[in-house]
mmCIF file of C-alpha atoms and ligand atoms in Angstrom:
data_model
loop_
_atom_site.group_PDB
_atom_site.id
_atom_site.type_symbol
_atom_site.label_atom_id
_atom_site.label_comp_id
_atom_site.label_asym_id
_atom_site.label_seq_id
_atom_site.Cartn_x
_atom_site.Cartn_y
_atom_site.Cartn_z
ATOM 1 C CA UNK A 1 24.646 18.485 38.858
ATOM 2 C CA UNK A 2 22.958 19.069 35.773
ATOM 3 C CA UNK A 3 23.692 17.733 32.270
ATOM 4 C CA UNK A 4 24.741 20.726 30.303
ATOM 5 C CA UNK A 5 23.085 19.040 27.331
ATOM 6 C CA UNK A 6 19.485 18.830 28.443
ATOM 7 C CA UNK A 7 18.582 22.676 27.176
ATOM 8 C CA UNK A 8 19.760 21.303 23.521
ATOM 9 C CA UNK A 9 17.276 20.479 21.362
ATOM 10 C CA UNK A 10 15.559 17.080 20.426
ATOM 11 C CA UNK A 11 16.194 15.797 16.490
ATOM 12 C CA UNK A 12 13.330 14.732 14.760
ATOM 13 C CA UNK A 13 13.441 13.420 11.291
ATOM 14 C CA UNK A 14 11.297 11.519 8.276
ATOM 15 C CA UNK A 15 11.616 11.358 4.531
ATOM 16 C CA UNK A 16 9.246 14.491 4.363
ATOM 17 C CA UNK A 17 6.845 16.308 6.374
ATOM 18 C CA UNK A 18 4.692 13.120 7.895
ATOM 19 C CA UNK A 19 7.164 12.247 11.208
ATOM 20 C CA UNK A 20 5.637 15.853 12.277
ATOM 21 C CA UNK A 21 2.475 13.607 13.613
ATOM 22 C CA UNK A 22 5.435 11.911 15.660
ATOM 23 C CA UNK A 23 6.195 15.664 17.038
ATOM 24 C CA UNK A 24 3.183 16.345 17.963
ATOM 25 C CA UNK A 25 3.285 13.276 20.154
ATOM 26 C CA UNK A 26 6.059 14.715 21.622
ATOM 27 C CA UNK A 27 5.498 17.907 22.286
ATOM 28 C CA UNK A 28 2.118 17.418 23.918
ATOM 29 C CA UNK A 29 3.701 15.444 26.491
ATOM 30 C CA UNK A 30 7.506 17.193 26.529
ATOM 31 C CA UNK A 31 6.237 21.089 25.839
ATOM 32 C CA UNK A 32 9.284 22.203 27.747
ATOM 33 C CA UNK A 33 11.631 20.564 24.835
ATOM 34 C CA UNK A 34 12.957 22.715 22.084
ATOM 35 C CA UNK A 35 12.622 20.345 18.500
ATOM 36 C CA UNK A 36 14.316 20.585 15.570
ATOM 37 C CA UNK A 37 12.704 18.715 12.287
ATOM 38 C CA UNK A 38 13.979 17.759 9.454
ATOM 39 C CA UNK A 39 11.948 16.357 6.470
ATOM 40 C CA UNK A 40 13.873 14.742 3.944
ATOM 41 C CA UNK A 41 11.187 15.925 1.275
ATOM 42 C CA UNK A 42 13.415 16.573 -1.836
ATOM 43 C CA UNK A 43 13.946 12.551 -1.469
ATOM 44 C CA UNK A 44 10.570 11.465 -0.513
ATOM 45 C CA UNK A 45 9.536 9.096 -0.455
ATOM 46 C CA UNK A 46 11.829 6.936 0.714
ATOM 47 C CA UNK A 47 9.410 3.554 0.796
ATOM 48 C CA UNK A 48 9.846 2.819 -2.912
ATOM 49 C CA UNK A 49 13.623 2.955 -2.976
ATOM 50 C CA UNK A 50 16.643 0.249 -2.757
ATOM 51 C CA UNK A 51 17.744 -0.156 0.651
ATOM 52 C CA UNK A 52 21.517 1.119 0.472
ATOM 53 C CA UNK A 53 19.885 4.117 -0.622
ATOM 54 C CA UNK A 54 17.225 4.393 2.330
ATOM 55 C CA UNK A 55 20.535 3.672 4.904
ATOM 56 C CA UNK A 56 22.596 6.467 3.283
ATOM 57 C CA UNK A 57 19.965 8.995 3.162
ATOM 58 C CA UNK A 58 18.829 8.144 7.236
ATOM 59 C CA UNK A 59 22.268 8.413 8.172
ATOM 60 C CA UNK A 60 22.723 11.712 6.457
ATOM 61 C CA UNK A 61 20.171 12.835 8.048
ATOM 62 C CA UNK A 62 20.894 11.722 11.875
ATOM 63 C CA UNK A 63 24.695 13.463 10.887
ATOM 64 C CA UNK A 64 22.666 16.902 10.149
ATOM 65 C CA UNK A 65 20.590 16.630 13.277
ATOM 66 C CA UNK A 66 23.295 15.952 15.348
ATOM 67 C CA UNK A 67 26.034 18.785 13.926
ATOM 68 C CA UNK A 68 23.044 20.949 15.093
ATOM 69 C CA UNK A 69 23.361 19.886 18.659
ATOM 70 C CA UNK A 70 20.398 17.306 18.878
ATOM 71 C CA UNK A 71 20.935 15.730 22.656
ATOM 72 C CA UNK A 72 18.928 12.803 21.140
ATOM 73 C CA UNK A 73 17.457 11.816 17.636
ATOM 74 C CA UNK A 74 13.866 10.255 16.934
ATOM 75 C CA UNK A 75 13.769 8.267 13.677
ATOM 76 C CA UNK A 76 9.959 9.500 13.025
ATOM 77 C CA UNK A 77 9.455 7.537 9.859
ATOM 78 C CA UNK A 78 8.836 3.609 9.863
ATOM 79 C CA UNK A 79 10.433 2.967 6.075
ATOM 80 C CA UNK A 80 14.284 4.393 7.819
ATOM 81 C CA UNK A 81 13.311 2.998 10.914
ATOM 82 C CA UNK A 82 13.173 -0.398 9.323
ATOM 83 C CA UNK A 83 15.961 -0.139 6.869
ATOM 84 C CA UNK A 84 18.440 1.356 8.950
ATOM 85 C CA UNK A 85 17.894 1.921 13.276
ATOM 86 C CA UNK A 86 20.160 -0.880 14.391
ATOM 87 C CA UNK A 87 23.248 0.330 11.722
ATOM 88 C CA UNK A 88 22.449 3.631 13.812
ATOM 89 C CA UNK A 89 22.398 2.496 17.168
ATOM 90 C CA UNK A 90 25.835 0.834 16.751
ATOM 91 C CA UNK A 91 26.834 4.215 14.938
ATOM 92 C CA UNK A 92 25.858 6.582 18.387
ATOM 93 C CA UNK A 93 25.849 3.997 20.967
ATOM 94 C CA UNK A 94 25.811 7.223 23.343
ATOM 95 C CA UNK A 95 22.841 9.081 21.941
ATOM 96 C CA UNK A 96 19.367 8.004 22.521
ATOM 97 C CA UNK A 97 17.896 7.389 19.682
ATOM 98 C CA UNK A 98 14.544 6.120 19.327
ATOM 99 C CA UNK A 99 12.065 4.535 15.997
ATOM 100 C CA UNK A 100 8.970 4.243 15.315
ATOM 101 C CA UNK A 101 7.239 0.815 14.432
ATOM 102 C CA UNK A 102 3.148 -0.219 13.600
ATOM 103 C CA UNK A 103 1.570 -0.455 16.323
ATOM 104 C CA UNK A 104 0.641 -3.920 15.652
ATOM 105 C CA UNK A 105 0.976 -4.847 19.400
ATOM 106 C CA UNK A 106 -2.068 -2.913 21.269
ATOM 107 C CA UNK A 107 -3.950 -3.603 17.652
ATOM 108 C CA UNK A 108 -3.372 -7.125 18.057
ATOM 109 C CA UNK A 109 -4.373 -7.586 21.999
ATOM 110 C CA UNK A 110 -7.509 -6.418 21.765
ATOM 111 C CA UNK A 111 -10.139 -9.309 22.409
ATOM 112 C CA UNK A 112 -11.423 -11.608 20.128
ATOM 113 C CA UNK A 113 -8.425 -12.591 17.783
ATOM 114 C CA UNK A 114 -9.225 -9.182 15.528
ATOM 115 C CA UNK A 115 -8.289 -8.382 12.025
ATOM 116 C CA UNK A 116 -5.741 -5.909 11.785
ATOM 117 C CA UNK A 117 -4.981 -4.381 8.208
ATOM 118 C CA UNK A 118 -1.524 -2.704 8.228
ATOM 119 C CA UNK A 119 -1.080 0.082 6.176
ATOM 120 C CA UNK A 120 2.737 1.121 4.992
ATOM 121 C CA UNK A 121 5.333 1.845 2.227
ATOM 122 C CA UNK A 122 6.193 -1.275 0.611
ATOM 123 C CA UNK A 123 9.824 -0.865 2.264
ATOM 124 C CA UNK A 124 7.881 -1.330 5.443
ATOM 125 C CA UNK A 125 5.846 -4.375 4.647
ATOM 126 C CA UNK A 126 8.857 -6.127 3.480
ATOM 127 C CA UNK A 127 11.234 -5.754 6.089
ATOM 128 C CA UNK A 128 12.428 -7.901 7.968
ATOM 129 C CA UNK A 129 11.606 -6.083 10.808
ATOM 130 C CA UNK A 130 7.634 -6.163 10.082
ATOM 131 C CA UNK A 131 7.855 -10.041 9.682
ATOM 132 C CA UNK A 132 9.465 -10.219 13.244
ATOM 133 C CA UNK A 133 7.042 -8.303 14.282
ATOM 134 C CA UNK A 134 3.936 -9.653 12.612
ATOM 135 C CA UNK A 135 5.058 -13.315 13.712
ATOM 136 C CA UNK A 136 5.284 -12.153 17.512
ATOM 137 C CA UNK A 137 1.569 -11.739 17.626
ATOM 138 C CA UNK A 138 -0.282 -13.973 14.539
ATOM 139 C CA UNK A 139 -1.612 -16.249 17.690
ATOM 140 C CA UNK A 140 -3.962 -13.290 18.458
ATOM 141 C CA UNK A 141 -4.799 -11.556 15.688
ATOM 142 C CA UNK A 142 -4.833 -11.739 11.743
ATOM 143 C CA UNK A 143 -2.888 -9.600 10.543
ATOM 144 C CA UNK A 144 -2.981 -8.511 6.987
ATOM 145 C CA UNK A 145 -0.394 -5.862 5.262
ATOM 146 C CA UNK A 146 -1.372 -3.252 2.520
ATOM 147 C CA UNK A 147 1.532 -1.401 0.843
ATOM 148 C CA UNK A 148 0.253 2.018 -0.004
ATOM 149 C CA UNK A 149 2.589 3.287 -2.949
ATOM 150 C CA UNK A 150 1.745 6.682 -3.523
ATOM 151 C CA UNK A 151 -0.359 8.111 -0.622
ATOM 152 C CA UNK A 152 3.159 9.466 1.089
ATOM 153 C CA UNK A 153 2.668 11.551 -2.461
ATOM 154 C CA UNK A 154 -0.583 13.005 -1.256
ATOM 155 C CA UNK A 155 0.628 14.184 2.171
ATOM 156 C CA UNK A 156 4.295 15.915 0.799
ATOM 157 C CA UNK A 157 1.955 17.872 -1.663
ATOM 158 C CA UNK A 158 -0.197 19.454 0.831
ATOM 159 C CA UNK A 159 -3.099 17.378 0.371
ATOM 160 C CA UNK A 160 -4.964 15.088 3.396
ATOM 161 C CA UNK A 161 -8.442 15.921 2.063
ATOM 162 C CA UNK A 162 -8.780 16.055 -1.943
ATOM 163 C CA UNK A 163 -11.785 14.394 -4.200
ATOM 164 C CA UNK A 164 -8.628 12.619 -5.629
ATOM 165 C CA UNK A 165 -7.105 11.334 -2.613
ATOM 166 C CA UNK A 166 -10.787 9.922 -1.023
ATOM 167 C CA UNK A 167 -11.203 8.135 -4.527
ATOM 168 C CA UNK A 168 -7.679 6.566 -4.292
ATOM 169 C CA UNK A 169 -8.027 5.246 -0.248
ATOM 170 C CA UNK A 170 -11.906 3.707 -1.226
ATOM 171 C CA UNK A 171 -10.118 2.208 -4.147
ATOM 172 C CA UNK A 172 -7.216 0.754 -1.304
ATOM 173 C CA UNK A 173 -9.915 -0.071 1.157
ATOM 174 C CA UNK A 174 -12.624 -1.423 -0.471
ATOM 175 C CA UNK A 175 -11.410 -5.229 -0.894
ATOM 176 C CA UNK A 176 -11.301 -4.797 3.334
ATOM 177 C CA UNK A 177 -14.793 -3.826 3.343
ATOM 178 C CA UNK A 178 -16.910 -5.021 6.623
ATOM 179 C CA UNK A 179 -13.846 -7.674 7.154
ATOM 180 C CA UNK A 180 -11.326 -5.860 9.303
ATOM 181 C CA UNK A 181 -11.416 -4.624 12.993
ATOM 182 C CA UNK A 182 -8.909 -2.101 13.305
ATOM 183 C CA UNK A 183 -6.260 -0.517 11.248
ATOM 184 C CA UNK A 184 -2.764 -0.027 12.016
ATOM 185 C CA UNK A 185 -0.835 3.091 10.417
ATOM 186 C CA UNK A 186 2.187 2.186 9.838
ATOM 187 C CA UNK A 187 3.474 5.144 8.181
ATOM 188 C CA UNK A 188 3.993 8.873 10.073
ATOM 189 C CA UNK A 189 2.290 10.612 7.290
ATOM 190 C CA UNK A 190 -0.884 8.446 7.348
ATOM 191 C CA UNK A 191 -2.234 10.071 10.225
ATOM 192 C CA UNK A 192 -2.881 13.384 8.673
ATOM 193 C CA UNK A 193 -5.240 11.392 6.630
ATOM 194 C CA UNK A 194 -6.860 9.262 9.950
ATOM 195 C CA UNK A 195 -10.473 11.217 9.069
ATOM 196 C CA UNK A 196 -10.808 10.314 5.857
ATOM 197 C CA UNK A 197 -9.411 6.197 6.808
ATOM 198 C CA UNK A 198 -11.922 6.471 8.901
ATOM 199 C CA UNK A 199 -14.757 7.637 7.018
ATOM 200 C CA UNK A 200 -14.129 5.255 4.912
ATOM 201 C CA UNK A 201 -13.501 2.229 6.757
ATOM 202 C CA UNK A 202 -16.123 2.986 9.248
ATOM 203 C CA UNK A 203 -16.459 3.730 12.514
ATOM 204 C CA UNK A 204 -16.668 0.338 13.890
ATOM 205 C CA UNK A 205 -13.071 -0.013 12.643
ATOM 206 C CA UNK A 206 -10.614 0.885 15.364
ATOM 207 C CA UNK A 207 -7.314 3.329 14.350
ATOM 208 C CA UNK A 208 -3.847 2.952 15.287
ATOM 209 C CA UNK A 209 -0.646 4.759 15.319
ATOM 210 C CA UNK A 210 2.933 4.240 16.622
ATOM 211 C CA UNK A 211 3.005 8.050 17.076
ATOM 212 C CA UNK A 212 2.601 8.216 21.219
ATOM 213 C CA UNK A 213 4.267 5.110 22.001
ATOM 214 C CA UNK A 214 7.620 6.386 20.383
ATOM 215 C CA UNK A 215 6.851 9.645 22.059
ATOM 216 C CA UNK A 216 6.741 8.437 25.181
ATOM 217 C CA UNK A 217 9.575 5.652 24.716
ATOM 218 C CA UNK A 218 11.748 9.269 23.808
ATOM 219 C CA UNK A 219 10.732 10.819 27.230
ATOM 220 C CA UNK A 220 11.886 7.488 29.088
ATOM 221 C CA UNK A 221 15.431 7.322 27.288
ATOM 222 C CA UNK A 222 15.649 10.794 27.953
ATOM 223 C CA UNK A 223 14.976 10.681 31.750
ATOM 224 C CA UNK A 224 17.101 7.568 31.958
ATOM 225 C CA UNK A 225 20.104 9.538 30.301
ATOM 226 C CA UNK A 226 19.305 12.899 32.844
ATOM 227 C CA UNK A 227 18.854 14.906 29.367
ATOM 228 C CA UNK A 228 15.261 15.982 30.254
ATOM 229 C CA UNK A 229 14.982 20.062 29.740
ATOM 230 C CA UNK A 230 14.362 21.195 33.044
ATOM 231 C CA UNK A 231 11.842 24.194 31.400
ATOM 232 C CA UNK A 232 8.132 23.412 32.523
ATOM 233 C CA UNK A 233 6.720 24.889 29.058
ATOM 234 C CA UNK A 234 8.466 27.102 27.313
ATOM 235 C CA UNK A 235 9.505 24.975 24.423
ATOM 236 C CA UNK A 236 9.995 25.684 20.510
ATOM 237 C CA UNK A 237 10.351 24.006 17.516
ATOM 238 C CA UNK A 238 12.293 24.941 14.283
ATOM 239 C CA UNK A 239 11.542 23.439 11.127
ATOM 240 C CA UNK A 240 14.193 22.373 8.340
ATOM 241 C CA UNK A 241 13.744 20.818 5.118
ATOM 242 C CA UNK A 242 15.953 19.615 2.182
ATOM 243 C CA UNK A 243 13.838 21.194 -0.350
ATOM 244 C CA UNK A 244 14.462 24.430 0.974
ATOM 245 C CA UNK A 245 11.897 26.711 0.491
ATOM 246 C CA UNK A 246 9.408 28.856 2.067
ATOM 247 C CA UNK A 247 6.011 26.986 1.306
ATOM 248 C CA UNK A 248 7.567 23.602 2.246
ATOM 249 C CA UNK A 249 8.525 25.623 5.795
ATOM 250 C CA UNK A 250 5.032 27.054 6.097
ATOM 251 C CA UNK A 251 2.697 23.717 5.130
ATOM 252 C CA UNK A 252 5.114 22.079 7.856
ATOM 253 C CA UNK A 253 4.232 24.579 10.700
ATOM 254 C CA UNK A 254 0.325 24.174 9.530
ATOM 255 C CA UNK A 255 0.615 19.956 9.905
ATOM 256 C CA UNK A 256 2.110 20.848 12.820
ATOM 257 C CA UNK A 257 -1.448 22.712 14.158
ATOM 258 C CA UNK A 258 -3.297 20.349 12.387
ATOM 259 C CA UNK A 259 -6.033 18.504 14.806
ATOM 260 C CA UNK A 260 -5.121 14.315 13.875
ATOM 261 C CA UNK A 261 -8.433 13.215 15.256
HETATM 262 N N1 DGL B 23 6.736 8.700 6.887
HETATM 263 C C1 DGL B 23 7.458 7.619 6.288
HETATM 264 C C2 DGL B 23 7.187 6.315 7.052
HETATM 265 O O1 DGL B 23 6.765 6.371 8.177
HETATM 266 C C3 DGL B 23 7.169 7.568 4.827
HETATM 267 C C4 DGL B 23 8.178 6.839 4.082
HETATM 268 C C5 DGL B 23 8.336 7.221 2.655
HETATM 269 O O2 DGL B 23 8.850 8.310 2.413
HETATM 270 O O3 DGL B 23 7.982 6.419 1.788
HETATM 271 O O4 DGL B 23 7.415 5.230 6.575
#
């Protein structure tokens, strides 16, 4: 027999509006899922604050998602993922619940021991989870991390395409200049920004994201747990937000339309 549970909706959260690159992900390959997102903006960004804080404000958030009936939660935002998935996986053994990490891991396997330039929140880059996860593959690749305090600030204001915000990434990037192969975003709101990265860095430099992977990883715990939605296409997404108000609501449903390529 059926789950009851798989017409309920899928939670998707991040400190603001960024983890909505993660939904795309996943409704491209589950359209027959209804989503609900939160972004956490009134706190963003979360990457510059104490830890405790980060844990509290995750967990708050996972507690919303779940009093609105989420069947499963997707931690779309790397900074909570780091600071707090395990503490939530023992909290709700029984829901899946999946994060999102850098995709340092296809970065790194591509031929000839590459360069690999990481960009995150500072939270990120000094987790301990990055440092696992950097030292599982610095045998084939070099991996270098760049904490990027302040472009979260760009993407929560509405802007992925400014004079201002191309000024402040050649400022980030230019020390990398003609010495890196790829570059990893490790951050959900970084790929609403992936043109400009890439007009910058060049188009011999290769772009990541963690976006699909955790996507897809969602879709497997899913299936696994029989939750799937049984609807071929008919899904729908509702947007919250902790800021409350109409503008936040609209600039979320344009991201959401937004071509990432
Ligand atoms: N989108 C969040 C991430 O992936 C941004 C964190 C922040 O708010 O600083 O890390």
């Amino acid at each position: 027999m059926d789950n009851p549970k798989c017409g309920q909706p899928i939670g998707v959260f991040d400190s603001g509006i960024g983890g909505i690159s993660v939904l795309k992900e996943l409704y491209k390959i589950m359209p027959g899922e209804h989503y609900i997102y939160f972004g956490d903006s009134q706190n963003a960004p979360y990457g510059t604050r104490p830890l405790e804080e980060i844990r509290r404000l995750t967990i708050a958030n996972v507690e919303f998602l779940l009093k609105q009936g989420a069947k499963g939660i997707v931690v779309a935002c790397n900074t909570a993922t780091s600071a707090a998935v395990r503490i939530l996986r023992g909290m709700y053994p029984d829901v899946p619940l999946v994060g999102i990490e850098p995709a340092i891991k296809p970065a790194a396997l591509q031929p000839g021991h590459p360069t690999i330039l990481v960009m995150a929140t500072p939270m990120t880059i000094q987790g301990k989870k990055y440092r696992n996860l950097m030292a599982n593959y610095e045998a084939q690749a070099d991996i270098i991390g760049l904490p990027c305090p302040g472009l979260v600030e760009f993407v929560e204001s509405g802007n992925t395409d400014g004079d201002d915000l191309r000024a402040f990434l050649e400022r980030l990037l230019e020390p990398y200049a003609g010495k890196i192969d790829s570059i990893v975003l490790g951050c959900t709101h970084y790929p609403f920004v992936r043109g400009l990265i890439q007009e910058i860095a060049g188009a011999q430099v290769r772009i990541f994201d963690g976006g699909n992977g955790t996507a897809r990883e969602m879709r497997r715990r899913l299936k696994e747990a029989g939750l799937l939605s049984k609807d071929a296409g008919c899904g729908s997404v509702t947007f919250e937000n902790s800021l409350a108000k109409e503008e936040e609501i609209e600039l979320s449903k344009t991201l959401f339309q937004k071509n990432l390529c």
